[in-house]
Amino acid sequence: MTHTVEKIGGTSMSRLDALRDTLFIGDRDDDTLYGRIFVVSAFGGITNLLLEHKKTGEAGVYALFANADSDHGWHEALDRVSAAMIQAHDAVLDHDADREQAAQFVQERIEGARNCLIDLQRLCSYGHFRLAEHMLQIRELLSGLGEAHSAMTTTLILQRHGVNARLVDLSGWRDDGDVTLDERINAAMEGIDPMTEMPIVTGYAQCAEGLMREYDRGYSEVTFSRLAALTGAREAIIHKEFHLSSADPNLVGQENVRKLGRTNYDVADQLSNMGMEAIHPKAAKTLRQAEVPLRVTNAFEPGDPGTLIDDQPADAAAVEIVTGLDIIALELFEQDMVGVKGYDAAILDVLTRHDVRIVSKVSNANTITHYLDTSLKAMRRVEKDLAARYPQALITSRKLALASVIGRDLSGLSVLTRGLQAIAENSMEAIGASQGPRNVDTQFIVERDDLKPVIKALHDVFIGDGKQSLRRAA
Ligand SMILES: Nc1ncnc2c1ncn2[C@@H]1O[C@H](COP(=O)(O)OP(=O)(O)O)[C@@H](O)[C@H]1O
Ligand SMILES: N[C@@H](CC(=O)OP(=O)(O)O)C(=O)O
């Protein structure tokens, strides 16, 4: 029986004191306490402050530094990170000595990072050095602060409560290593026996390939999956604030959602496309290839087996999840398009250049519409480029939302028909709707204000309390 590798997301990390009594220690004895390697994310909100807000795009230290000419907005942003870190660890640590040690750690890392950024700015005031060439390293340096802090705090709290916890800092702080992700992980884990000590590993890992460059936000799951694959874990477990459920419990109510017992990587991919990130798609791939089973559980209910994710098809057709996100519909209409090739490729090229994520798309004789996960600001740049390329075209973008009904197998369930009906019965309108022949998701385009009520209405009709609605319509 070997060990498991277990990841804790930011939302749950902010309740570390509760986790201590459930997930970490609870009523475990020495036999069940160990054999688990934990990979931790930064406390909720910290990475947003360090880089930029994941959902709203609001600038954090990184974004402010990137735009800084002479203005020093990033200094205050760094102060805000420091205050938020201290607040986060004060809320979960229960011994003054630990609080003091954690505060010292924050002070040292934040001021270290600040000095590094100041030096870099000074250096780049000389013509030979370009700040732009170092932005990626800066992004990496900053994001690593969040996980180093949360891992350090976790180690303190566990040691204080008698656990033989050991901090494994992969953030590369003040080290000169030019190592790959695998080398970094292997070197750090050498000599550690997870059966007699509890490794607390930072979700951020500094490496030559650049974790942020390759995977961007949600990177802690990449570290987690590599660690599980490299150490030959028996199982990889992601702990969440809630059970992976039929809809966001915060939206439709905890009492109304149903827990997913099992699903597959296909569904997980659809979820991450919808911004839900049940698991980072690259992490899923690593685990799938290494044949490490993946489980998603509720961090606060350690006795519950949660959701098993594998490669298997469903036993029977069923709706599993209803979710949604805000999107921008970018429409390019040109009468000359009929019968002419190349429009699609040109639009894709512009979207790729501006790093805009496509959620879905639809087209007809003379119109191509992309549903995009992006900001209006990025949209303006895209529109400008497209207008230059197609001066005759009518290009419009519109803020909308996309609700999606997802399951391993939706065949025979008439999701499209029943979904449209449910939306209409609740006095709302679907501006668009689509479903592919593969039958794993059905999408409904709606007004942004309608997204939440639409998700509720869809959840009601497909999950609701009528258990038979889950089954194939007879
Ligand atoms: N289908 C779903 N099942 C469970 N949680 C969901 C679902 N959809 C959205 N969420 C939301 O995801 C939030 C964050 O979940 P979690 O994975 O624990 O956070 P993190 O991204 O910090 O790891 C929860 O607070 C919950 O509101
Ligand atoms: N905190 C980092 C890394 C991460 O993966 O976090 P979470 O597990 O909370 O999504 C981020 O937001 O990108």
JSON list of N, CA and C in Angstrom, two decimals, residues 137-207:
[
{"chain": "A", "resi": 137, "resn": "GLN", "atom": "N", "xyz": [9.47, 35.72, -15.70]},
{"chain": "A", "resi": 137, "resn": "GLN", "atom": "CA", "xyz": [10.15, 35.34, -14.46]},
{"chain": "A", "resi": 137, "resn": "GLN", "atom": "C", "xyz": [9.53, 36.07, -13.27]},
{"chain": "A", "resi": 138, "resn": "ILE", "atom": "N", "xyz": [9.13, 37.32, -13.51]},
{"chain": "A", "resi": 138, "resn": "ILE", "atom": "CA", "xyz": [8.51, 38.10, -12.43]},
{"chain": "A", "resi": 138, "resn": "ILE", "atom": "C", "xyz": [7.19, 37.47, -12.02]},
{"chain": "A", "resi": 139, "resn": "ARG", "atom": "N", "xyz": [6.43, 37.07, -13.03]},
{"chain": "A", "resi": 139, "resn": "ARG", "atom": "CA", "xyz": [5.15, 36.41, -12.77]},
{"chain": "A", "resi": 139, "resn": "ARG", "atom": "C", "xyz": [5.35, 35.15, -11.93]},
{"chain": "A", "resi": 140, "resn": "GLU", "atom": "N", "xyz": [6.42, 34.42, -12.27]},
{"chain": "A", "resi": 140, "resn": "GLU", "atom": "CA", "xyz": [6.73, 33.18, -11.54]},
{"chain": "A", "resi": 140, "resn": "GLU", "atom": "C", "xyz": [7.16, 33.49, -10.11]},
{"chain": "A", "resi": 141, "resn": "LEU", "atom": "N", "xyz": [8.04, 34.47, -9.98]},
{"chain": "A", "resi": 141, "resn": "LEU", "atom": "CA", "xyz": [8.54, 34.85, -8.66]},
{"chain": "A", "resi": 141, "resn": "LEU", "atom": "C", "xyz": [7.37, 35.24, -7.74]},
{"chain": "A", "resi": 142, "resn": "LEU", "atom": "N", "xyz": [6.46, 36.06, -8.28]},
{"chain": "A", "resi": 142, "resn": "LEU", "atom": "CA", "xyz": [5.34, 36.54, -7.48]},
{"chain": "A", "resi": 142, "resn": "LEU", "atom": "C", "xyz": [4.38, 35.41, -7.12]},
{"chain": "A", "resi": 143, "resn": "SER", "atom": "N", "xyz": [4.04, 34.57, -8.08]},
{"chain": "A", "resi": 143, "resn": "SER", "atom": "CA", "xyz": [3.04, 33.55, -7.76]},
{"chain": "A", "resi": 143, "resn": "SER", "atom": "C", "xyz": [3.57, 32.58, -6.71]},
{"chain": "A", "resi": 144, "resn": "GLY", "atom": "N", "xyz": [4.88, 32.30, -6.75]},
{"chain": "A", "resi": 144, "resn": "GLY", "atom": "CA", "xyz": [5.46, 31.39, -5.78]},
{"chain": "A", "resi": 144, "resn": "GLY", "atom": "C", "xyz": [5.33, 31.86, -4.33]},
{"chain": "A", "resi": 145, "resn": "LEU", "atom": "N", "xyz": [5.19, 33.16, -4.14]},
{"chain": "A", "resi": 145, "resn": "LEU", "atom": "CA", "xyz": [5.07, 33.68, -2.77]},
{"chain": "A", "resi": 145, "resn": "LEU", "atom": "C", "xyz": [3.82, 33.13, -2.08]},
{"chain": "A", "resi": 146, "resn": "GLY", "atom": "N", "xyz": [2.74, 33.03, -2.85]},
{"chain": "A", "resi": 146, "resn": "GLY", "atom": "CA", "xyz": [1.45, 32.61, -2.29]},
{"chain": "A", "resi": 146, "resn": "GLY", "atom": "C", "xyz": [1.50, 31.20, -1.74]},
{"chain": "A", "resi": 147, "resn": "GLU", "atom": "N", "xyz": [2.07, 30.29, -2.49]},
{"chain": "A", "resi": 147, "resn": "GLU", "atom": "CA", "xyz": [2.09, 28.89, -2.06]},
{"chain": "A", "resi": 147, "resn": "GLU", "atom": "C", "xyz": [3.16, 28.65, -0.99]},
{"chain": "A", "resi": 148, "resn": "ALA", "atom": "N", "xyz": [4.27, 29.38, -1.08]},
{"chain": "A", "resi": 148, "resn": "ALA", "atom": "CA", "xyz": [5.30, 29.24, -0.04]},
{"chain": "A", "resi": 148, "resn": "ALA", "atom": "C", "xyz": [4.69, 29.62, 1.31]},
{"chain": "A", "resi": 149, "resn": "HIS", "atom": "N", "xyz": [3.91, 30.69, 1.30]},
{"chain": "A", "resi": 149, "resn": "HIS", "atom": "CA", "xyz": [3.29, 31.17, 2.54]},
{"chain": "A", "resi": 149, "resn": "HIS", "atom": "C", "xyz": [2.26, 30.18, 3.08]},
{"chain": "A", "resi": 150, "resn": "SER", "atom": "N", "xyz": [1.41, 29.65, 2.21]},
{"chain": "A", "resi": 150, "resn": "SER", "atom": "CA", "xyz": [0.36, 28.75, 2.70]},
{"chain": "A", "resi": 150, "resn": "SER", "atom": "C", "xyz": [0.96, 27.41, 3.15]},
{"chain": "A", "resi": 151, "resn": "ALA", "atom": "N", "xyz": [2.00, 26.94, 2.46]},
{"chain": "A", "resi": 151, "resn": "ALA", "atom": "CA", "xyz": [2.63, 25.68, 2.86]},
{"chain": "A", "resi": 151, "resn": "ALA", "atom": "C", "xyz": [3.34, 25.83, 4.20]},
{"chain": "A", "resi": 152, "resn": "MET", "atom": "N", "xyz": [3.97, 26.98, 4.35]},
{"chain": "A", "resi": 152, "resn": "MET", "atom": "CA", "xyz": [4.67, 27.27, 5.60]},
{"chain": "A", "resi": 152, "resn": "MET", "atom": "C", "xyz": [3.67, 27.31, 6.78]},
{"chain": "A", "resi": 153, "resn": "THR", "atom": "N", "xyz": [2.55, 27.99, 6.55]},
{"chain": "A", "resi": 153, "resn": "THR", "atom": "CA", "xyz": [1.53, 28.10, 7.59]},
{"chain": "A", "resi": 153, "resn": "THR", "atom": "C", "xyz": [0.96, 26.72, 7.94]},
{"chain": "A", "resi": 154, "resn": "THR", "atom": "N", "xyz": [0.70, 25.93, 6.92]},
{"chain": "A", "resi": 154, "resn": "THR", "atom": "CA", "xyz": [0.15, 24.59, 7.14]},
{"chain": "A", "resi": 154, "resn": "THR", "atom": "C", "xyz": [1.12, 23.75, 7.97]},
{"chain": "A", "resi": 155, "resn": "THR", "atom": "N", "xyz": [2.41, 23.83, 7.62]},
{"chain": "A", "resi": 155, "resn": "THR", "atom": "CA", "xyz": [3.41, 23.07, 8.36]},
{"chain": "A", "resi": 155, "resn": "THR", "atom": "C", "xyz": [3.44, 23.48, 9.83]},
{"chain": "A", "resi": 156, "resn": "LEU", "atom": "N", "xyz": [3.38, 24.79, 10.06]},
{"chain": "A", "resi": 156, "resn": "LEU", "atom": "CA", "xyz": [3.39, 25.29, 11.45]},
{"chain": "A", "resi": 156, "resn": "LEU", "atom": "C", "xyz": [2.21, 24.75, 12.25]},
{"chain": "A", "resi": 157, "resn": "ILE", "atom": "N", "xyz": [1.04, 24.85, 11.66]},
{"chain": "A", "resi": 157, "resn": "ILE", "atom": "CA", "xyz": [-0.17, 24.45, 12.38]},
{"chain": "A", "resi": 157, "resn": "ILE", "atom": "C", "xyz": [-0.14, 22.96, 12.70]},
{"chain": "A", "resi": 158, "resn": "LEU", "atom": "N", "xyz": [0.36, 22.15, 11.77]},
{"chain": "A", "resi": 158, "resn": "LEU", "atom": "CA", "xyz": [0.38, 20.71, 11.97]},
{"chain": "A", "resi": 158, "resn": "LEU", "atom": "C", "xyz": [1.45, 20.31, 12.99]},
{"chain": "A", "resi": 159, "resn": "GLN", "atom": "N", "xyz": [2.60, 20.94, 12.89]},
{"chain": "A", "resi": 159, "resn": "GLN", "atom": "CA", "xyz": [3.65, 20.63, 13.86]},
{"chain": "A", "resi": 159, "resn": "GLN", "atom": "C", "xyz": [3.19, 21.00, 15.27]},
{"chain": "A", "resi": 160, "resn": "ARG", "atom": "N", "xyz": [2.51, 22.12, 15.38]},
{"chain": "A", "resi": 160, "resn": "ARG", "atom": "CA", "xyz": [1.99, 22.56, 16.68]},
{"chain": "A", "resi": 160, "resn": "ARG", "atom": "C", "xyz": [1.04, 21.51, 17.26]},
{"chain": "A", "resi": 161, "resn": "HIS", "atom": "N", "xyz": [0.35, 20.76, 16.37]},
{"chain": "A", "resi": 161, "resn": "HIS", "atom": "CA", "xyz": [-0.60, 19.77, 16.86]},
{"chain": "A", "resi": 161, "resn": "HIS", "atom": "C", "xyz": [-0.05, 18.35, 16.75]},
{"chain": "A", "resi": 162, "resn": "GLY", "atom": "N", "xyz": [1.26, 18.26, 16.85]},
{"chain": "A", "resi": 162, "resn": "GLY", "atom": "CA", "xyz": [1.87, 16.95, 17.03]},
{"chain": "A", "resi": 162, "resn": "GLY", "atom": "C", "xyz": [2.09, 16.13, 15.77]},
{"chain": "A", "resi": 163, "resn": "VAL", "atom": "N", "xyz": [1.89, 16.72, 14.61]},
{"chain": "A", "resi": 163, "resn": "VAL", "atom": "CA", "xyz": [2.12, 15.97, 13.37]},
{"chain": "A", "resi": 163, "resn": "VAL", "atom": "C", "xyz": [3.57, 16.18, 12.93]},
{"chain": "A", "resi": 164, "resn": "ASN", "atom": "N", "xyz": [4.15, 15.14, 12.42]},
{"chain": "A", "resi": 164, "resn": "ASN", "atom": "CA", "xyz": [5.52, 15.22, 11.91]},
{"chain": "A", "resi": 164, "resn": "ASN", "atom": "C", "xyz": [5.47, 15.77, 10.48]},
{"chain": "A", "resi": 165, "resn": "ALA", "atom": "N", "xyz": [5.09, 17.05, 10.38]},
{"chain": "A", "resi": 165, "resn": "ALA", "atom": "CA", "xyz": [4.92, 17.67, 9.06]},
{"chain": "A", "resi": 165, "resn": "ALA", "atom": "C", "xyz": [6.24, 18.27, 8.59]},
{"chain": "A", "resi": 166, "resn": "ARG", "atom": "N", "xyz": [6.43, 18.25, 7.27]},
{"chain": "A", "resi": 166, "resn": "ARG", "atom": "CA", "xyz": [7.68, 18.77, 6.73]},
{"chain": "A", "resi": 166, "resn": "ARG", "atom": "C", "xyz": [7.40, 19.65, 5.52]},
{"chain": "A", "resi": 167, "resn": "LEU", "atom": "N", "xyz": [7.89, 20.88, 5.57]},
{"chain": "A", "resi": 167, "resn": "LEU", "atom": "CA", "xyz": [7.68, 21.82, 4.47]},
{"chain": "A", "resi": 167, "resn": "LEU", "atom": "C", "xyz": [8.55, 21.44, 3.27]},
{"chain": "A", "resi": 168, "resn": "VAL", "atom": "N", "xyz": [7.92, 21.27, 2.13]},
{"chain": "A", "resi": 168, "resn": "VAL", "atom": "CA", "xyz": [8.67, 21.02, 0.90]},
{"chain": "A", "resi": 168, "resn": "VAL", "atom": "C", "xyz": [8.44, 22.21, -0.03]},
{"chain": "A", "resi": 169, "resn": "ASP", "atom": "N", "xyz": [9.40, 23.12, -0.03]},
{"chain": "A", "resi": 169, "resn": "ASP", "atom": "CA", "xyz": [9.25, 24.36, -0.78]},
{"chain": "A", "resi": 169, "resn": "ASP", "atom": "C", "xyz": [9.85, 24.20, -2.18]},
{"chain": "A", "resi": 170, "resn": "LEU", "atom": "N", "xyz": [8.98, 24.10, -3.17]},
{"chain": "A", "resi": 170, "resn": "LEU", "atom": "CA", "xyz": [9.46, 23.94, -4.54]},
{"chain": "A", "resi": 170, "resn": "LEU", "atom": "C", "xyz": [9.58, 25.29, -5.26]},
{"chain": "A", "resi": 171, "resn": "SER", "atom": "N", "xyz": [9.36, 26.38, -4.50]},
{"chain": "A", "resi": 171, "resn": "SER", "atom": "CA", "xyz": [9.23, 27.68, -5.16]},
{"chain": "A", "resi": 171, "resn": "SER", "atom": "C", "xyz": [10.56, 28.25, -5.66]},
{"chain": "A", "resi": 172, "resn": "GLY", "atom": "N", "xyz": [11.66, 27.59, -5.30]},
{"chain": "A", "resi": 172, "resn": "GLY", "atom": "CA", "xyz": [12.95, 28.00, -5.85]},
{"chain": "A", "resi": 172, "resn": "GLY", "atom": "C", "xyz": [13.45, 29.32, -5.31]},
{"chain": "A", "resi": 173, "resn": "TRP", "atom": "N", "xyz": [12.95, 29.70, -4.15]},
{"chain": "A", "resi": 173, "resn": "TRP", "atom": "CA", "xyz": [13.32, 30.98, -3.55]},
{"chain": "A", "resi": 173, "resn": "TRP", "atom": "C", "xyz": [14.83, 31.07, -3.32]},
{"chain": "A", "resi": 174, "resn": "ARG", "atom": "N", "xyz": [15.46, 32.07, -3.90]},
{"chain": "A", "resi": 174, "resn": "ARG", "atom": "CA", "xyz": [16.89, 32.31, -3.73]},
{"chain": "A", "resi": 174, "resn": "ARG", "atom": "C", "xyz": [17.72, 31.08, -4.05]},
{"chain": "A", "resi": 175, "resn": "ASP", "atom": "N", "xyz": [17.27, 30.29, -5.01]},
{"chain": "A", "resi": 175, "resn": "ASP", "atom": "CA", "xyz": [18.15, 29.18, -5.40]},
{"chain": "A", "resi": 175, "resn": "ASP", "atom": "C", "xyz": [18.53, 29.36, -6.85]},
{"chain": "A", "resi": 176, "resn": "ASP", "atom": "N", "xyz": [19.65, 28.79, -7.21]},
{"chain": "A", "resi": 176, "resn": "ASP", "atom": "CA", "xyz": [20.18, 29.11, -8.52]},
{"chain": "A", "resi": 176, "resn": "ASP", "atom": "C", "xyz": [19.90, 28.01, -9.54]},
{"chain": "A", "resi": 177, "resn": "GLY", "atom": "N", "xyz": [19.06, 27.07, -9.13]},
{"chain": "A", "resi": 177, "resn": "GLY", "atom": "CA", "xyz": [18.83, 25.88, -9.96]},
{"chain": "A", "resi": 177, "resn": "GLY", "atom": "C", "xyz": [18.18, 26.17, -11.29]},
{"chain": "A", "resi": 178, "resn": "ASP", "atom": "N", "xyz": [18.67, 25.51, -12.32]},
{"chain": "A", "resi": 178, "resn": "ASP", "atom": "CA", "xyz": [18.01, 25.58, -13.60]},
{"chain": "A", "resi": 178, "resn": "ASP", "atom": "C", "xyz": [17.53, 24.16, -13.88]},
{"chain": "A", "resi": 179, "resn": "VAL", "atom": "N", "xyz": [16.49, 23.79, -13.17]},
{"chain": "A", "resi": 179, "resn": "VAL", "atom": "CA", "xyz": [16.06, 22.39, -13.21]},
{"chain": "A", "resi": 179, "resn": "VAL", "atom": "C", "xyz": [14.67, 22.25, -13.83]},
{"chain": "A", "resi": 180, "resn": "THR", "atom": "N", "xyz": [14.40, 21.09, -14.37]},
{"chain": "A", "resi": 180, "resn": "THR", "atom": "CA", "xyz": [13.06, 20.84, -14.92]},
{"chain": "A", "resi": 180, "resn": "THR", "atom": "C", "xyz": [12.10, 20.57, -13.77]},
{"chain": "A", "resi": 181, "resn": "LEU", "atom": "N", "xyz": [10.82, 20.56, -14.10]},
{"chain": "A", "resi": 181, "resn": "LEU", "atom": "CA", "xyz": [9.81, 20.29, -13.08]},
{"chain": "A", "resi": 181, "resn": "LEU", "atom": "C", "xyz": [10.06, 18.93, -12.42]},
{"chain": "A", "resi": 182, "resn": "ASP", "atom": "N", "xyz": [10.33, 17.93, -13.23]},
{"chain": "A", "resi": 182, "resn": "ASP", "atom": "CA", "xyz": [10.56, 16.59, -12.68]},
{"chain": "A", "resi": 182, "resn": "ASP", "atom": "C", "xyz": [11.79, 16.55, -11.79]},
{"chain": "A", "resi": 183, "resn": "GLU", "atom": "N", "xyz": [12.86, 17.24, -12.23]},
{"chain": "A", "resi": 183, "resn": "GLU", "atom": "CA", "xyz": [14.08, 17.26, -11.41]},
{"chain": "A", "resi": 183, "resn": "GLU", "atom": "C", "xyz": [13.83, 17.98, -10.09]},
{"chain": "A", "resi": 184, "resn": "ARG", "atom": "N", "xyz": [13.09, 19.09, -10.17]},
{"chain": "A", "resi": 184, "resn": "ARG", "atom": "CA", "xyz": [12.80, 19.85, -8.95]},
{"chain": "A", "resi": 184, "resn": "ARG", "atom": "C", "xyz": [12.03, 18.98, -7.96]},
{"chain": "A", "resi": 185, "resn": "ILE", "atom": "N", "xyz": [11.02, 18.29, -8.44]},
{"chain": "A", "resi": 185, "resn": "ILE", "atom": "CA", "xyz": [10.19, 17.46, -7.56]},
{"chain": "A", "resi": 185, "resn": "ILE", "atom": "C", "xyz": [11.01, 16.29, -7.00]},
{"chain": "A", "resi": 186, "resn": "ASN", "atom": "N", "xyz": [11.72, 15.60, -7.88]},
{"chain": "A", "resi": 186, "resn": "ASN", "atom": "CA", "xyz": [12.50, 14.44, -7.43]},
{"chain": "A", "resi": 186, "resn": "ASN", "atom": "C", "xyz": [13.54, 14.83, -6.39]},
{"chain": "A", "resi": 187, "resn": "ALA", "atom": "N", "xyz": [14.24, 15.93, -6.64]},
{"chain": "A", "resi": 187, "resn": "ALA", "atom": "CA", "xyz": [15.28, 16.36, -5.69]},
{"chain": "A", "resi": 187, "resn": "ALA", "atom": "C", "xyz": [14.67, 16.71, -4.35]},
{"chain": "A", "resi": 188, "resn": "ALA", "atom": "N", "xyz": [13.53, 17.39, -4.37]},
{"chain": "A", "resi": 188, "resn": "ALA", "atom": "CA", "xyz": [12.92, 17.82, -3.11]},
{"chain": "A", "resi": 188, "resn": "ALA", "atom": "C", "xyz": [12.37, 16.63, -2.32]},
{"chain": "A", "resi": 189, "resn": "MET", "atom": "N", "xyz": [11.91, 15.61, -3.02]},
{"chain": "A", "resi": 189, "resn": "MET", "atom": "CA", "xyz": [11.30, 14.48, -2.33]},
{"chain": "A", "resi": 189, "resn": "MET", "atom": "C", "xyz": [12.31, 13.45, -1.86]},
{"chain": "A", "resi": 190, "resn": "GLU", "atom": "N", "xyz": [13.55, 13.60, -2.33]},
{"chain": "A", "resi": 190, "resn": "GLU", "atom": "CA", "xyz": [14.58, 12.63, -1.96]},
{"chain": "A", "resi": 190, "resn": "GLU", "atom": "C", "xyz": [14.80, 12.62, -0.45]},
{"chain": "A", "resi": 191, "resn": "GLY", "atom": "N", "xyz": [14.81, 11.44, 0.10]},
{"chain": "A", "resi": 191, "resn": "GLY", "atom": "CA", "xyz": [15.07, 11.34, 1.54]},
{"chain": "A", "resi": 191, "resn": "GLY", "atom": "C", "xyz": [13.84, 11.58, 2.40]},
{"chain": "A", "resi": 192, "resn": "ILE", "atom": "N", "xyz": [12.72, 11.85, 1.78]},
{"chain": "A", "resi": 192, "resn": "ILE", "atom": "CA", "xyz": [11.50, 12.04, 2.57]},
{"chain": "A", "resi": 192, "resn": "ILE", "atom": "C", "xyz": [10.71, 10.73, 2.56]},
{"chain": "A", "resi": 193, "resn": "ASP", "atom": "N", "xyz": [10.29, 10.31, 3.75]},
{"chain": "A", "resi": 193, "resn": "ASP", "atom": "CA", "xyz": [9.49, 9.09, 3.82]},
{"chain": "A", "resi": 193, "resn": "ASP", "atom": "C", "xyz": [8.05, 9.46, 4.18]},
{"chain": "A", "resi": 194, "resn": "PRO", "atom": "N", "xyz": [7.18, 9.47, 3.20]},
{"chain": "A", "resi": 194, "resn": "PRO", "atom": "CA", "xyz": [5.80, 9.92, 3.48]},
{"chain": "A", "resi": 194, "resn": "PRO", "atom": "C", "xyz": [5.05, 8.98, 4.43]},
{"chain": "A", "resi": 195, "resn": "MET", "atom": "N", "xyz": [5.63, 7.79, 4.70]},
{"chain": "A", "resi": 195, "resn": "MET", "atom": "CA", "xyz": [4.95, 6.89, 5.61]},
{"chain": "A", "resi": 195, "resn": "MET", "atom": "C", "xyz": [5.21, 7.25, 7.08]},
{"chain": "A", "resi": 196, "resn": "THR", "atom": "N", "xyz": [6.24, 8.08, 7.31]},
{"chain": "A", "resi": 196, "resn": "THR", "atom": "CA", "xyz": [6.51, 8.46, 8.70]},
{"chain": "A", "resi": 196, "resn": "THR", "atom": "C", "xyz": [6.49, 9.97, 8.90]},
{"chain": "A", "resi": 197, "resn": "GLU", "atom": "N", "xyz": [6.44, 10.73, 7.81]},
{"chain": "A", "resi": 197, "resn": "GLU", "atom": "CA", "xyz": [6.30, 12.18, 7.96]},
{"chain": "A", "resi": 197, "resn": "GLU", "atom": "C", "xyz": [5.29, 12.66, 6.92]},
{"chain": "A", "resi": 198, "resn": "MET", "atom": "N", "xyz": [4.77, 13.88, 7.13]},
{"chain": "A", "resi": 198, "resn": "MET", "atom": "CA", "xyz": [3.73, 14.39, 6.25]},
{"chain": "A", "resi": 198, "resn": "MET", "atom": "C", "xyz": [4.28, 15.57, 5.44]},
{"chain": "A", "resi": 199, "resn": "PRO", "atom": "N", "xyz": [4.63, 15.33, 4.17]},
{"chain": "A", "resi": 199, "resn": "PRO", "atom": "CA", "xyz": [5.17, 16.41, 3.36]},
{"chain": "A", "resi": 199, "resn": "PRO", "atom": "C", "xyz": [4.08, 17.42, 2.98]},
{"chain": "A", "resi": 200, "resn": "ILE", "atom": "N", "xyz": [4.36, 18.70, 3.19]},
{"chain": "A", "resi": 200, "resn": "ILE", "atom": "CA", "xyz": [3.44, 19.77, 2.78]},
{"chain": "A", "resi": 200, "resn": "ILE", "atom": "C", "xyz": [4.15, 20.51, 1.64]},
{"chain": "A", "resi": 201, "resn": "VAL", "atom": "N", "xyz": [3.69, 20.27, 0.44]},
{"chain": "A", "resi": 201, "resn": "VAL", "atom": "CA", "xyz": [4.40, 20.72, -0.76]},
{"chain": "A", "resi": 201, "resn": "VAL", "atom": "C", "xyz": [3.74, 21.96, -1.35]},
{"chain": "A", "resi": 202, "resn": "THR", "atom": "N", "xyz": [4.56, 22.92, -1.76]},
{"chain": "A", "resi": 202, "resn": "THR", "atom": "CA", "xyz": [4.01, 24.13, -2.39]},
{"chain": "A", "resi": 202, "resn": "THR", "atom": "C", "xyz": [3.39, 23.78, -3.75]},
{"chain": "A", "resi": 203, "resn": "GLY", "atom": "N", "xyz": [2.22, 24.31, -4.04]},
{"chain": "A", "resi": 203, "resn": "GLY", "atom": "CA", "xyz": [1.56, 24.06, -5.33]},
{"chain": "A", "resi": 203, "resn": "GLY", "atom": "C", "xyz": [2.29, 24.73, -6.47]},
{"chain": "A", "resi": 204, "resn": "TYR", "atom": "N", "xyz": [3.09, 25.74, -6.15]},
{"chain": "A", "resi": 204, "resn": "TYR", "atom": "CA", "xyz": [3.91, 26.36, -7.19]},
{"chain": "A", "resi": 204, "resn": "TYR", "atom": "C", "xyz": [5.28, 25.70, -7.18]},
{"chain": "A", "resi": 205, "resn": "ALA", "atom": "N", "xyz": [5.80, 25.37, -8.37]},
{"chain": "A", "resi": 205, "resn": "ALA", "atom": "CA", "xyz": [7.15, 24.81, -8.47]},
{"chain": "A", "resi": 205, "resn": "ALA", "atom": "C", "xyz": [7.93, 25.60, -9.51]},
{"chain": "A", "resi": 206, "resn": "GLN", "atom": "N", "xyz": [9.08, 26.13, -9.10]},
{"chain": "A", "resi": 206, "resn": "GLN", "atom": "CA", "xyz": [9.93, 26.86, -10.04]},
{"chain": "A", "resi": 206, "resn": "GLN", "atom": "C", "xyz": [10.65, 25.83, -10.91]},
{"chain": "A", "resi": 207, "resn": "CYS", "atom": "N", "xyz": [10.63, 26.04, -12.20]},
{"chain": "A", "resi": 207, "resn": "CYS", "atom": "CA", "xyz": [11.30, 25.09, -13.08]},
{"chain": "A", "resi": 207, "resn": "CYS", "atom": "C", "xyz": [11.68, 25.76, -14.40]}
]
